[in-house]
CSV table of C-alpha atoms in Angstrom, one decimal:
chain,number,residue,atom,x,y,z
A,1,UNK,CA,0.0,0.0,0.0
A,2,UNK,CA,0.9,3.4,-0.8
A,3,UNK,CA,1.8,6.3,1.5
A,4,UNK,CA,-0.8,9.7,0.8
A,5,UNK,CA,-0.9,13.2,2.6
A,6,UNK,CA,-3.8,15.1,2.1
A,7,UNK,CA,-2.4,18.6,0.8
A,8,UNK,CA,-4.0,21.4,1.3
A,9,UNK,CA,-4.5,23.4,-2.1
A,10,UNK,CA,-5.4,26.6,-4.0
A,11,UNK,CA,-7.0,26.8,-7.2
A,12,UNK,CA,-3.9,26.0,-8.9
A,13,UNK,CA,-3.8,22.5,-7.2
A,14,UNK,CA,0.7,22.5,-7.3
A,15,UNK,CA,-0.5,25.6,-4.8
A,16,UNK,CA,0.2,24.0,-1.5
A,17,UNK,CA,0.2,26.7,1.5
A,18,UNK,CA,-0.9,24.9,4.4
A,19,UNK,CA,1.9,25.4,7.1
A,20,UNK,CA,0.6,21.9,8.9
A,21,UNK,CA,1.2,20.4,5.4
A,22,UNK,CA,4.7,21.3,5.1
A,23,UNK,CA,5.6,20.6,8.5
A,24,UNK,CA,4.8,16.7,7.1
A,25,UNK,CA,6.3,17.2,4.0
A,26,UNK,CA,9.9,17.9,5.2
A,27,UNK,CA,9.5,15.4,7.9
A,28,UNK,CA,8.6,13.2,5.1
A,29,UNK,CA,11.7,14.3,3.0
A,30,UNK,CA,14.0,14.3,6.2
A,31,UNK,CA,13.1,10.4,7.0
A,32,UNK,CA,13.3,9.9,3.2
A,33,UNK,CA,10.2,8.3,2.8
A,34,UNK,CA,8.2,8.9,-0.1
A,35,UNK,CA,4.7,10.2,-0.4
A,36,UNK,CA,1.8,10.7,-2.7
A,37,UNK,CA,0.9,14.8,-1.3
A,38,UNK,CA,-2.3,14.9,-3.5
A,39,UNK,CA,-4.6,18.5,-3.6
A,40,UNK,CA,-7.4,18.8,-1.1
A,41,UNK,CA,-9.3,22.0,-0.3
A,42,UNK,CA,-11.0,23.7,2.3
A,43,UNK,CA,-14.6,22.5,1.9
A,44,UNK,CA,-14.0,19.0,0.8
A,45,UNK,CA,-14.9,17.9,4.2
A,46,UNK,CA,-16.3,14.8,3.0
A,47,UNK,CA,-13.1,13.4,1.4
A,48,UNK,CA,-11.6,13.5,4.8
A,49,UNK,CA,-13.9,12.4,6.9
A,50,UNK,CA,-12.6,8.7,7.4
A,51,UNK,CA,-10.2,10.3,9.5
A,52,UNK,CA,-12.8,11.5,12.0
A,53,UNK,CA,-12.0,14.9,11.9
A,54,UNK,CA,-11.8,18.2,9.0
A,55,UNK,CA,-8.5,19.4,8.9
A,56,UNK,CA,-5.5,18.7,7.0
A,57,UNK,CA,-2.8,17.2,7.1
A,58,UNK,CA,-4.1,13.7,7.0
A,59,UNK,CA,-1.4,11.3,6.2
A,60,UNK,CA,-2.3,7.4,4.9
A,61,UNK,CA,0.5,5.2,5.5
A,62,UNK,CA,-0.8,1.7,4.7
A,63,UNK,CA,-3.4,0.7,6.9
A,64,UNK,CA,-3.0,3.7,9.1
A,65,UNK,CA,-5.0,6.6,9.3
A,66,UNK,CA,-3.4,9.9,11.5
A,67,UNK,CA,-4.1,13.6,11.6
A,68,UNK,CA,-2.6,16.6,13.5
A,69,UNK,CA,1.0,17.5,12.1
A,70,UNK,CA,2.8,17.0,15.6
A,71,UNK,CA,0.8,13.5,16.2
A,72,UNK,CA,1.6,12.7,12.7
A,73,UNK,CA,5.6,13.5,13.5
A,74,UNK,CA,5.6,11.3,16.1
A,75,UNK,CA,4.2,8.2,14.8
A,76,UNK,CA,6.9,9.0,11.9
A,77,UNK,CA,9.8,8.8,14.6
A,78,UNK,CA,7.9,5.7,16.3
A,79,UNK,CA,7.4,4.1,12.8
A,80,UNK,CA,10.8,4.4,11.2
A,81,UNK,CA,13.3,4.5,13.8
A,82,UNK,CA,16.1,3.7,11.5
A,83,UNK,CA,15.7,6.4,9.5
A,84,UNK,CA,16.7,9.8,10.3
A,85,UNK,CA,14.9,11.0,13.8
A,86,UNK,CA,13.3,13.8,13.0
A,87,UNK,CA,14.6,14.6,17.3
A,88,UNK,CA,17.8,13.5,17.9
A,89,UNK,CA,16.0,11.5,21.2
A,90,UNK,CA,13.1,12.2,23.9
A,91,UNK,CA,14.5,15.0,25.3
A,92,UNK,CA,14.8,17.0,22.1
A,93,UNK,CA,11.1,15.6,21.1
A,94,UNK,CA,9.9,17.3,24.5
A,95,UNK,CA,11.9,20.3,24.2
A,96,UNK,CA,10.4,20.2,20.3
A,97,UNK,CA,7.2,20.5,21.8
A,98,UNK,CA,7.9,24.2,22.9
A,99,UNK,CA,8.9,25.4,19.7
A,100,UNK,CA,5.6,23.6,18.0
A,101,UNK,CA,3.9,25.5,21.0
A,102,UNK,CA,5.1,28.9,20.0
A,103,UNK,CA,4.6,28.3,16.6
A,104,UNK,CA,1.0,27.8,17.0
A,105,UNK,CA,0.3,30.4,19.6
A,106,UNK,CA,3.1,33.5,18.6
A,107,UNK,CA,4.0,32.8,15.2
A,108,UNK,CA,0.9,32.0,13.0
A,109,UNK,CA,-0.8,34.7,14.6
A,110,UNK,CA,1.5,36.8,13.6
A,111,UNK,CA,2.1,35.9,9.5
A,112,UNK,CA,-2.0,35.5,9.7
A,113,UNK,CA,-2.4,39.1,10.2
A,114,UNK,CA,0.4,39.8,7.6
A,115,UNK,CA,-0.8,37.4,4.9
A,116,UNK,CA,-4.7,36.2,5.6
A,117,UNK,CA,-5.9,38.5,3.1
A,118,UNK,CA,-3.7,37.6,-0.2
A,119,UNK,CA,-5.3,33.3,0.7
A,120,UNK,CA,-8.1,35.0,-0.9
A,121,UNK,CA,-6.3,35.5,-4.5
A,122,UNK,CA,-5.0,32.0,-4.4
A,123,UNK,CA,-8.5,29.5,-3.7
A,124,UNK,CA,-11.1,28.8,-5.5
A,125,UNK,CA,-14.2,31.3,-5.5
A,126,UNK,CA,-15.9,28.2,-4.0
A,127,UNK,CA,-14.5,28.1,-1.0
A,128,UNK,CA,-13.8,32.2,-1.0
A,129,UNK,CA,-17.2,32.2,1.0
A,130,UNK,CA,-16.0,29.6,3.4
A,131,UNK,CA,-12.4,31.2,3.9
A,132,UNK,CA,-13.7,34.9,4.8
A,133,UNK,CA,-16.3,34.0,7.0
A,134,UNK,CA,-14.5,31.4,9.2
A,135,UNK,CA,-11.5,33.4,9.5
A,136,UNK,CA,-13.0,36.8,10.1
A,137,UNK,CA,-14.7,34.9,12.8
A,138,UNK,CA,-11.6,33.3,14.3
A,139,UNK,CA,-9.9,36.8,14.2
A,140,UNK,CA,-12.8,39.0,14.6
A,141,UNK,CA,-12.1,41.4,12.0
A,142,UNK,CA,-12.4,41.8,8.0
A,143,UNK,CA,-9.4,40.2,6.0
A,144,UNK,CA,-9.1,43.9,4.9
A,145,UNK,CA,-8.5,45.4,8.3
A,146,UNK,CA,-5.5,43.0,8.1
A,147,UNK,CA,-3.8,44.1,5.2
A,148,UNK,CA,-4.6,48.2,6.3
A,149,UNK,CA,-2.6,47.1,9.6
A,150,UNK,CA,0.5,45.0,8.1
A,151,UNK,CA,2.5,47.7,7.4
A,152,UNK,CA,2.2,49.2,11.0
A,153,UNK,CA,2.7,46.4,12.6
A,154,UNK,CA,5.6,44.9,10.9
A,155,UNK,CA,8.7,46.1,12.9
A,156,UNK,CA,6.3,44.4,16.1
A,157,UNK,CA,6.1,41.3,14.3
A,158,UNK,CA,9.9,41.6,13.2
A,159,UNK,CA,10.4,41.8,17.4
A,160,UNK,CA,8.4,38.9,18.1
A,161,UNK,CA,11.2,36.4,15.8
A,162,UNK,CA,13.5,37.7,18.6
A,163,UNK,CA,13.9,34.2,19.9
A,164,UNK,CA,14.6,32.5,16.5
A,165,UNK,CA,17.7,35.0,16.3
A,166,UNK,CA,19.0,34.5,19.6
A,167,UNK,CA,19.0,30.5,19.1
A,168,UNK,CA,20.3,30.5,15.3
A,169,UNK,CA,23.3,33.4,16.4
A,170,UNK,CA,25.0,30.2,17.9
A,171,UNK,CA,23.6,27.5,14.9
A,172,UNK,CA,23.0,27.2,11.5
A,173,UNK,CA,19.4,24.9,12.2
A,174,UNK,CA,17.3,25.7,15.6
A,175,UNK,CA,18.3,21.7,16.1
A,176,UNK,CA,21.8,22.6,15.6
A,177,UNK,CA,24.0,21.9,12.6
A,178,UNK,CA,21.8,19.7,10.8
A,179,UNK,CA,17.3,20.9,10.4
A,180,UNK,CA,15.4,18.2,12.3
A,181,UNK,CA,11.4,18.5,13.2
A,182,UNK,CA,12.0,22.2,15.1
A,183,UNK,CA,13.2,23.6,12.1
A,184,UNK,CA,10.6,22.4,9.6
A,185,UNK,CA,7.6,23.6,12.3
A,186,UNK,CA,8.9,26.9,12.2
A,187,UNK,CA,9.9,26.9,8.5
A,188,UNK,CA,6.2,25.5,7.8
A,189,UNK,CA,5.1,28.9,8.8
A,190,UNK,CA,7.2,31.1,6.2
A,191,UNK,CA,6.3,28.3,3.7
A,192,UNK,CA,2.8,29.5,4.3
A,193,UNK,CA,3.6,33.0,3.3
A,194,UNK,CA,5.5,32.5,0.4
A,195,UNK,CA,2.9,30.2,-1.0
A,196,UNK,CA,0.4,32.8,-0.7
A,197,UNK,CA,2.0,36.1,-0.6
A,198,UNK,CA,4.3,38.9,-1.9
A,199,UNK,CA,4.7,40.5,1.4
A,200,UNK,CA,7.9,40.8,2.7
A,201,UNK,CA,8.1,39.7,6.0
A,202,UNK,CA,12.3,39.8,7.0
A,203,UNK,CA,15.1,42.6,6.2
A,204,UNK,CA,18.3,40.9,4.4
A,205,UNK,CA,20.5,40.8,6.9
A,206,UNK,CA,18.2,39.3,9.1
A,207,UNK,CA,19.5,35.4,10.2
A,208,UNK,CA,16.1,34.3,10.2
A,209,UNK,CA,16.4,35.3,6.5
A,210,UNK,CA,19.4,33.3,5.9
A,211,UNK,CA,18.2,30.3,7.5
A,212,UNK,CA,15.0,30.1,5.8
A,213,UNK,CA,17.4,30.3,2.6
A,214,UNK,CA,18.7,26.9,4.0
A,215,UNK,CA,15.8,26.0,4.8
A,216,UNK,CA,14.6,26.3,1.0
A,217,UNK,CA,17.1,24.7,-0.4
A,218,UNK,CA,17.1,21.4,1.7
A,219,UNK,CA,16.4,17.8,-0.1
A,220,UNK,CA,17.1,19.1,-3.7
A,221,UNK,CA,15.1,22.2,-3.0
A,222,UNK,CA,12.0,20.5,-2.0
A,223,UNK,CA,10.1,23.5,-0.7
A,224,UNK,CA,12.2,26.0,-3.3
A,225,UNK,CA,10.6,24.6,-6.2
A,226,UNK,CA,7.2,24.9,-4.6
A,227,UNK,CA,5.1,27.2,-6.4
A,228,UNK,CA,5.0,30.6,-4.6
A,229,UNK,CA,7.0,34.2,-3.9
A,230,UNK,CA,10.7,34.6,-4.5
A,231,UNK,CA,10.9,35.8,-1.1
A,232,UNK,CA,14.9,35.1,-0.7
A,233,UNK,CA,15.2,37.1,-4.0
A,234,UNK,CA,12.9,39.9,-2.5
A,235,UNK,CA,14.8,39.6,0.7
A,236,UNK,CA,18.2,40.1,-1.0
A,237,UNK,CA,17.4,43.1,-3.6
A,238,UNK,CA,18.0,40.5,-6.4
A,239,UNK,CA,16.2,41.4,-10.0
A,240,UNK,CA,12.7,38.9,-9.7
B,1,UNK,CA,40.0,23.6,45.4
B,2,UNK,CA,36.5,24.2,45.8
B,3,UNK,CA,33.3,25.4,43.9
B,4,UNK,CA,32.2,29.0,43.6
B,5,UNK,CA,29.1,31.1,42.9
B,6,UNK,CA,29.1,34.3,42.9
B,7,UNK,CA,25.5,34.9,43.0
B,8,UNK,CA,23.8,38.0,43.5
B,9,UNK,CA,21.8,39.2,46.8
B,10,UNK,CA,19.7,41.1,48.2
B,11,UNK,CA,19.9,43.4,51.4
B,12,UNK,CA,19.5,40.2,53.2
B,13,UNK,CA,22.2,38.3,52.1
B,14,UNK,CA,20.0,34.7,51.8
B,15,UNK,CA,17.9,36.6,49.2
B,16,UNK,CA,19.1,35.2,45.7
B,17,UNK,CA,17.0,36.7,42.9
B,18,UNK,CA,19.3,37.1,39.6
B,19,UNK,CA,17.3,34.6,37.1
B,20,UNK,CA,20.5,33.5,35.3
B,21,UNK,CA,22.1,32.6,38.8
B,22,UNK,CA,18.9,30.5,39.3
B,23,UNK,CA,19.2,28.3,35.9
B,24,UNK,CA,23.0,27.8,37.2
B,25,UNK,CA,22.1,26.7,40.7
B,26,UNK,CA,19.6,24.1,39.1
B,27,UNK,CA,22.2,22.7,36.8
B,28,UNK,CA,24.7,22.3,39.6
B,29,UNK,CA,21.7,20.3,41.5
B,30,UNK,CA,20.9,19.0,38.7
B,31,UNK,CA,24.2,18.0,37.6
B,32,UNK,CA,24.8,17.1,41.6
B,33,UNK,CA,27.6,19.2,42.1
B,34,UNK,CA,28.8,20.8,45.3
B,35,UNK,CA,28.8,24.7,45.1
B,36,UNK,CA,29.2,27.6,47.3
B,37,UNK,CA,27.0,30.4,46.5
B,38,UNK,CA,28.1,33.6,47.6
B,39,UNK,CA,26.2,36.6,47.9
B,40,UNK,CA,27.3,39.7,45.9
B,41,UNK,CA,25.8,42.7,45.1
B,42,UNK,CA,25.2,44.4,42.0
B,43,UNK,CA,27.5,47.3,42.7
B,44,UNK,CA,30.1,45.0,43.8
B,45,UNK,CA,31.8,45.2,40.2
B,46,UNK,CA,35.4,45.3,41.4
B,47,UNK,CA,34.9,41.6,43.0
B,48,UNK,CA,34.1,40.0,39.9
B,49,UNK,CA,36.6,41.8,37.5
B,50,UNK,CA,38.9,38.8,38.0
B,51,UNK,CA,36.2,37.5,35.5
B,52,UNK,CA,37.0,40.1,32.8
B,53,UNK,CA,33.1,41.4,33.0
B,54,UNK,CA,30.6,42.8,35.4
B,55,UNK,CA,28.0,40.2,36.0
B,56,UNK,CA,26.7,37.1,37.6
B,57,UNK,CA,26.4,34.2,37.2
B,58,UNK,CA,30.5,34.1,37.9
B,59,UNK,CA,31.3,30.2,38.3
B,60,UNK,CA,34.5,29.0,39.9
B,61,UNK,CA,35.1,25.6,39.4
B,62,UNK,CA,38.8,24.7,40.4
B,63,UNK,CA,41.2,26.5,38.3
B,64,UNK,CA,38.7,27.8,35.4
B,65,UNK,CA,36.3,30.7,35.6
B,66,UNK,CA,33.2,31.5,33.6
B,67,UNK,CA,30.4,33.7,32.8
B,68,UNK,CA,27.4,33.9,30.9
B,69,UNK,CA,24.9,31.3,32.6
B,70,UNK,CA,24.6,29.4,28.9
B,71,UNK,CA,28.0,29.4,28.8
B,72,UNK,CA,28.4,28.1,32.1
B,73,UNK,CA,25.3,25.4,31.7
B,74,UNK,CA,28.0,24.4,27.8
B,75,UNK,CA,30.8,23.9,30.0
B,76,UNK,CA,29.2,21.6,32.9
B,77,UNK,CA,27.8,19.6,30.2
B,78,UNK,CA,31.1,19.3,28.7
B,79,UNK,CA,33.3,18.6,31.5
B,80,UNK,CA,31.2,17.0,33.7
B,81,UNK,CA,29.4,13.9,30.8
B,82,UNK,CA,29.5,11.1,33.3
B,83,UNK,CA,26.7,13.3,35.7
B,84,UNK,CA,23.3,13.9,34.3
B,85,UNK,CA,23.2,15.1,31.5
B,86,UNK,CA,21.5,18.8,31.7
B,87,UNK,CA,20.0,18.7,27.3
B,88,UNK,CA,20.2,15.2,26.7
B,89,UNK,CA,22.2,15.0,23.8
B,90,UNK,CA,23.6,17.5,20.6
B,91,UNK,CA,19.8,17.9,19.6
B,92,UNK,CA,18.4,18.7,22.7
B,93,UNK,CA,20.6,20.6,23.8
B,94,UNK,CA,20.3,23.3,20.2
B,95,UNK,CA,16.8,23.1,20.9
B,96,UNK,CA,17.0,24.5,24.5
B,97,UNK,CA,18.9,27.4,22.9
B,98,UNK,CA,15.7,28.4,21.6
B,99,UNK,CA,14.0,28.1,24.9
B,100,UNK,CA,17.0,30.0,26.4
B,101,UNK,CA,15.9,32.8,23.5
B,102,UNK,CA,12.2,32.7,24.0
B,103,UNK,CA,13.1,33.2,27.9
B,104,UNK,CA,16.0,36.0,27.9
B,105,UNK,CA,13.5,38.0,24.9
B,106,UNK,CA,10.0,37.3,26.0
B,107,UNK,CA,9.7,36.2,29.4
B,108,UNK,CA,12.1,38.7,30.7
B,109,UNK,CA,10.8,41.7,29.9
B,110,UNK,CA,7.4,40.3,31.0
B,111,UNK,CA,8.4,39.5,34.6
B,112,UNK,CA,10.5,42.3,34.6
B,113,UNK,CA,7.7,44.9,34.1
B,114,UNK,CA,5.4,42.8,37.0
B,115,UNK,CA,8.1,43.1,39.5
B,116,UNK,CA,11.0,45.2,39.1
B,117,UNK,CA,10.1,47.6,41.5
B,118,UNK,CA,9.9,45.2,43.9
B,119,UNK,CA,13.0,44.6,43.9
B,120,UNK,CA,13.8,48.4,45.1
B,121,UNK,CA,12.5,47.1,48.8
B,122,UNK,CA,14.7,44.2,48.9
B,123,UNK,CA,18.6,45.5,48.3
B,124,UNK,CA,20.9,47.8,50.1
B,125,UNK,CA,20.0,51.2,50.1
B,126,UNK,CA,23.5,52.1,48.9
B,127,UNK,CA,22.4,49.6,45.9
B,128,UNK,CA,19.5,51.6,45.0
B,129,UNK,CA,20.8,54.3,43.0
B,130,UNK,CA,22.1,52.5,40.5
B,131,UNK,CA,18.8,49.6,40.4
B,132,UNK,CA,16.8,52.9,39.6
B,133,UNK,CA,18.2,54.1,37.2
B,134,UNK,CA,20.1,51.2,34.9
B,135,UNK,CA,16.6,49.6,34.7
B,136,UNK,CA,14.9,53.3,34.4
B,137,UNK,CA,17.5,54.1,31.2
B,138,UNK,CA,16.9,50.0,30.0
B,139,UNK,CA,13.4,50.2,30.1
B,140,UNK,CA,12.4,54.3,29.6
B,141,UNK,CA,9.9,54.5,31.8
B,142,UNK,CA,10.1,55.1,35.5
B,143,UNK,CA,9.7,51.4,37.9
B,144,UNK,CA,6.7,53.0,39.9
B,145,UNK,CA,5.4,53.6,36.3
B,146,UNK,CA,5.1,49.6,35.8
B,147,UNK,CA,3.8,48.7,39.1
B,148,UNK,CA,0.9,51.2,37.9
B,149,UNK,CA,0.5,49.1,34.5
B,150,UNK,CA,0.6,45.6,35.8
B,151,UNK,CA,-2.7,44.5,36.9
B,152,UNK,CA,-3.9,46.1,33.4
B,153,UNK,CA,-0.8,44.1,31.5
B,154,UNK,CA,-1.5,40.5,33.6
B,155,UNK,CA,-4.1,39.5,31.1
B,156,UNK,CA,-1.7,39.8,28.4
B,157,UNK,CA,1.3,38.0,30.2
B,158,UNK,CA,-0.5,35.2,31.2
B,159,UNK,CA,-1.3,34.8,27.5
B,160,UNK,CA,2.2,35.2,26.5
B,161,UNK,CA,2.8,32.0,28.6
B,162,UNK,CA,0.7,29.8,26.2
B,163,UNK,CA,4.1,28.0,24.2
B,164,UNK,CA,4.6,26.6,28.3
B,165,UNK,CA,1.3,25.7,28.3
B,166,UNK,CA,1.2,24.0,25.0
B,167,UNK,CA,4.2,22.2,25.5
B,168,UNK,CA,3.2,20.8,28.7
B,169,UNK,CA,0.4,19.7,27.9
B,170,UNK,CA,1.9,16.5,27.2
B,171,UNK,CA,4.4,16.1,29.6
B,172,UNK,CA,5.1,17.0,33.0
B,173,UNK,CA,8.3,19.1,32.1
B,174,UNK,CA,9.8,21.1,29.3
B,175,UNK,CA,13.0,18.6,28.6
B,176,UNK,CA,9.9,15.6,29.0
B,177,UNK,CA,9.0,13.4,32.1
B,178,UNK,CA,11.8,14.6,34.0
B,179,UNK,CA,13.3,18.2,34.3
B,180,UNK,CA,16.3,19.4,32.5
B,181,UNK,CA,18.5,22.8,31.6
B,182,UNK,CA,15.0,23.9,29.4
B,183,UNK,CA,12.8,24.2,32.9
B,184,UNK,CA,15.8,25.2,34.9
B,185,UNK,CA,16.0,28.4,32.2
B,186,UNK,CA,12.2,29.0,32.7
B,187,UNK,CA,12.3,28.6,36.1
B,188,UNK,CA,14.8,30.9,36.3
B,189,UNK,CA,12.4,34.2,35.5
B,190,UNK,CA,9.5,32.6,38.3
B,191,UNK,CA,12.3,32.7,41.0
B,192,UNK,CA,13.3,36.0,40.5
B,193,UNK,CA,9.7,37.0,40.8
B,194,UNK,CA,9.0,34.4,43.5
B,195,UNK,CA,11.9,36.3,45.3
B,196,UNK,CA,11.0,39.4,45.1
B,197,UNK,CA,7.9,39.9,44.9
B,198,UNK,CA,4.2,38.9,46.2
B,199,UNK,CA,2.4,40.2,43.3
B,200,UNK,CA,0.5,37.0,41.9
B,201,UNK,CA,1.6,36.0,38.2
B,202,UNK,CA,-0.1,33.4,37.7
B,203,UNK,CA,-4.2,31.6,38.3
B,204,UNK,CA,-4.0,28.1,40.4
B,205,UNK,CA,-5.4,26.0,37.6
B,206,UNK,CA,-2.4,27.0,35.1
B,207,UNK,CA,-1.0,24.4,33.5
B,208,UNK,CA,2.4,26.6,34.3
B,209,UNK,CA,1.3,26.7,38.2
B,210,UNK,CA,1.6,23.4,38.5
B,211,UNK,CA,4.5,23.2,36.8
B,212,UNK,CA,6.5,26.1,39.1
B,213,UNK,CA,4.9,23.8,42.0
B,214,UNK,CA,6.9,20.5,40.4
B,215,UNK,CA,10.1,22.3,40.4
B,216,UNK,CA,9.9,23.9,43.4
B,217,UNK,CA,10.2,20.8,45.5
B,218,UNK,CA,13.2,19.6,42.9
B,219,UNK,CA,16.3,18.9,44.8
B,220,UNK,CA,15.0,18.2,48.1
B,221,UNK,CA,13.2,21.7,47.8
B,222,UNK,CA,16.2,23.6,46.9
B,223,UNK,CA,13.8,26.5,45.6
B,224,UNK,CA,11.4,26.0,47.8
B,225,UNK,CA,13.4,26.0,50.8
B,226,UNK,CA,14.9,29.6,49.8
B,227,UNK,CA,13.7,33.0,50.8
B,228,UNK,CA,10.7,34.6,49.1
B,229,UNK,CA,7.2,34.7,48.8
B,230,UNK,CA,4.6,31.6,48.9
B,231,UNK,CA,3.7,32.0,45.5
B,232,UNK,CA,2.2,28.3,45.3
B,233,UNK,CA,-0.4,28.9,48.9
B,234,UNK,CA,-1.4,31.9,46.9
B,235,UNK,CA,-2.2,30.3,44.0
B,236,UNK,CA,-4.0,27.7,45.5
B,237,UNK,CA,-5.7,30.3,47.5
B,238,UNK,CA,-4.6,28.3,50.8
B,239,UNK,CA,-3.6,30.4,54.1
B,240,UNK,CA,-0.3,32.0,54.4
C-alpha cells in the first residue's frame, strides 16, 4: 500500500500553503520516505472524513490513518526509527514541543495578520465564502482590516522572531547543525507566506532570513521549487 | 579547590534573585555538584573583575572561571558527561537554545515589568541608585510607572505564557517526564519574581502553576526552601 498526505491546495492545485502540510512534507523528505501529497481543499470535508475529523494534514501510511501535524511526527519517529529522527531522542522531542507550541500560539498569529488577506487571490471562489467568514470569525475582523494594519505592525512582528535569532546566532538549524522537526515547524510557517503572498516579512541581513534560505534549499530544493513568492530574491534586492 | 558562585543578593544576604544565577544553581543540583553560592551585590563590580566582565552568574570551578549562565550550563555539560546530562544529547541541547531565547526576549521583559520595583525594597539602600536608574535608562519608563500598568498588562502576560502551556500539555516538564536545563532556564524568571515579589503571576489552575509547583520541590526543595514569597499557597488560595 501506498503512502498519501492530504495537501492542502489553492485553485492551482501544485499551490500548497498549508503550514501543517509542510511541517509533514519535510519530515517526510527528512526520514526519506516517499509520499503521494495529492490536492485537497477547504470545503471537501467529505473526502476526509474517514479520518474523523476536517482538517488537514491527514497522512495514509498503509493501513493507518493519522491527523494533527505534531501527532503525525511522532508516529513517523515511532514508525521508522532507523531512518533519520526527526529529534535527535526524547529530550529534544519534548523540548520540540515548545517550539511547535510557539509556533502555533506567537508565530501564526503573527504571519495571519500579515498574509490572511492575499489566501483569498489564491483558492477557488468556491471556497472564498467559506475562507472569509470562518476566518473573520476566528480573528474578529475583515481580512481587509489585516492588510490596512500590516505595514504598521511589521517592525512588532519583526520583534516577536527575537527568539529564533538568539537561538540561530549560535547555529545554523534551531536543532543545531543539521534541520530536524523544530526547524521544519517553524519553516512551515514562512512556507505559508510565500505560497500565498508577496509580502515581505524579513530585512536581508536578518539570520532568520538566511536560515530560511537553508531552509529552502534542503532535499534538492523541496520547498524552493514549490510554487510561490521569491521571497529570498525579494529579501536580497535581487532582480525577480 | 573548591566550587564558587558568585551569585547576586539582596539586602538580606540569603535573598538570591538574579534569574540566570537560578538556571546555574539548578544545573549544579541538577548535575549534583557541590557549590558555594556567595552573595554579591550588584555594585560589587570590582569583585568580579577577576572575571573580565561585570555580572553574575561568575562560576568558579577549580582552576577555570566562567560567565554567561549558557556558557556556564555548555561547559558543565562538557566537563562534567558522566553526571546527568543537563540537554540530553547534541539535539536537545540546540533546541534548548531556543528556549534560552524565548526566555532571555519574551519572558524577561514580562516579569521584569510585573516586578522590578519590587525589587527596590529588597537590596541595600547604597544599591539603589544604581537599580533605579540602569533599569529606568533600559526600560524608559520610571519602575513605579510599571507597578501602575501591571494589573492592566496581567491578562496579556499570562497569555504570553501559552508555548509553556502548549508544551506541557503533554508532559510534566519542558526537557519531558523529568526536568532538564529547558525548565531550569524558565524557572529561572519565576524565581526571580517568587523572590521578590508577592504580586501573583499566575491563576491556580495553570498548567504553568503546577508546573512552578513540580520544580519547586526539585532537589529536596532547593527552591522552595529559599527566601521569598509563597507563590504556590497563593495560588491555591490556601492560608499564608
Amino acid at each position: 500500500m501506498g503512502r498519501v498526505l492530504y495537501d492542502l491546495a489553492g485553485a492551482d492545485p501544485a499551490l500548497r500553503f498549508s503550514p501543517f502540510c509542510w511541517r509533514i512534507r519535510m519530515a517526510l523528505a527528512h526520514k526519506d520516505l516517499e509520499v503521494e501529497a495529492i490536492p485537497w481543499r477547504f470545503t471537501e470535508k467529505d473526502r476526509i472524513a474517514f479520518s474523523g475529523q476536517g482538517l488537514v494534514p491527514v497522512l495514509v501510511d498503509g493501513d493507518r490513518t493519522l491527523h494533527d501535524s505534531w501527532a503525525i511526527a511522532e508516529y513517523l519517529e515511532a514508525a521508522y526509527p532507523h531512518r533519520p529522527s526527526l529529534f535527535g531522542g526524547p529530550e529534544a522531542q519534548a523540548v520540540t514541543r515548545f517550539v511547535n507550541g510557539w509556533t502555533d500560539s506567537v508565530l501564526h498569529p503573527w504571519i495571519a495578520r500579515m498574509v490572511v488577506r492575499d489566501i483569498l487571490d489564491c483558492i477557488r471562489p468556491e471556497d472564498a465564502g467559506y475562507f472569509r467568514e470562518s476566518r473573520e470569525t476566528r480573528f474578529g475582523m475583515t481580512l481587509e482590516q489585516f492588510v490596512a494594519a500590516r505595514e504598521e505592525t511589521l517592525p512588532e512582528f519583526r520583534r516577536a522572531l527575537q527568539p529564533l535569532r538568539l537561538a540561530l546566532r549560535g547555529q545554523s538549524f534551531l536543532a543545531g547543525e543539521a534541520p530536524a522537526h523544530a526547524d521544519y515547524i517553524v519553516f512551515g510557517a514562512f512556507m505559508w507566506a510565500r505560497s500565498v503572498s508577496p509580502f515581505r516579512l524579513l530585512e536581508a541581513d536578518d539570520p532568520v532570513h538566511a536560515w530560511r534560505g537553508r531552509m529552502l534549499g534542503l532535499f534538492d530544493g523541496l520547498a524552493a521549487g514549490a510554487p510561490g513568492h521569491d521571497l529570498q530574491a525579494q529579501g536580497s534586492g535581487a532582480a525577480r
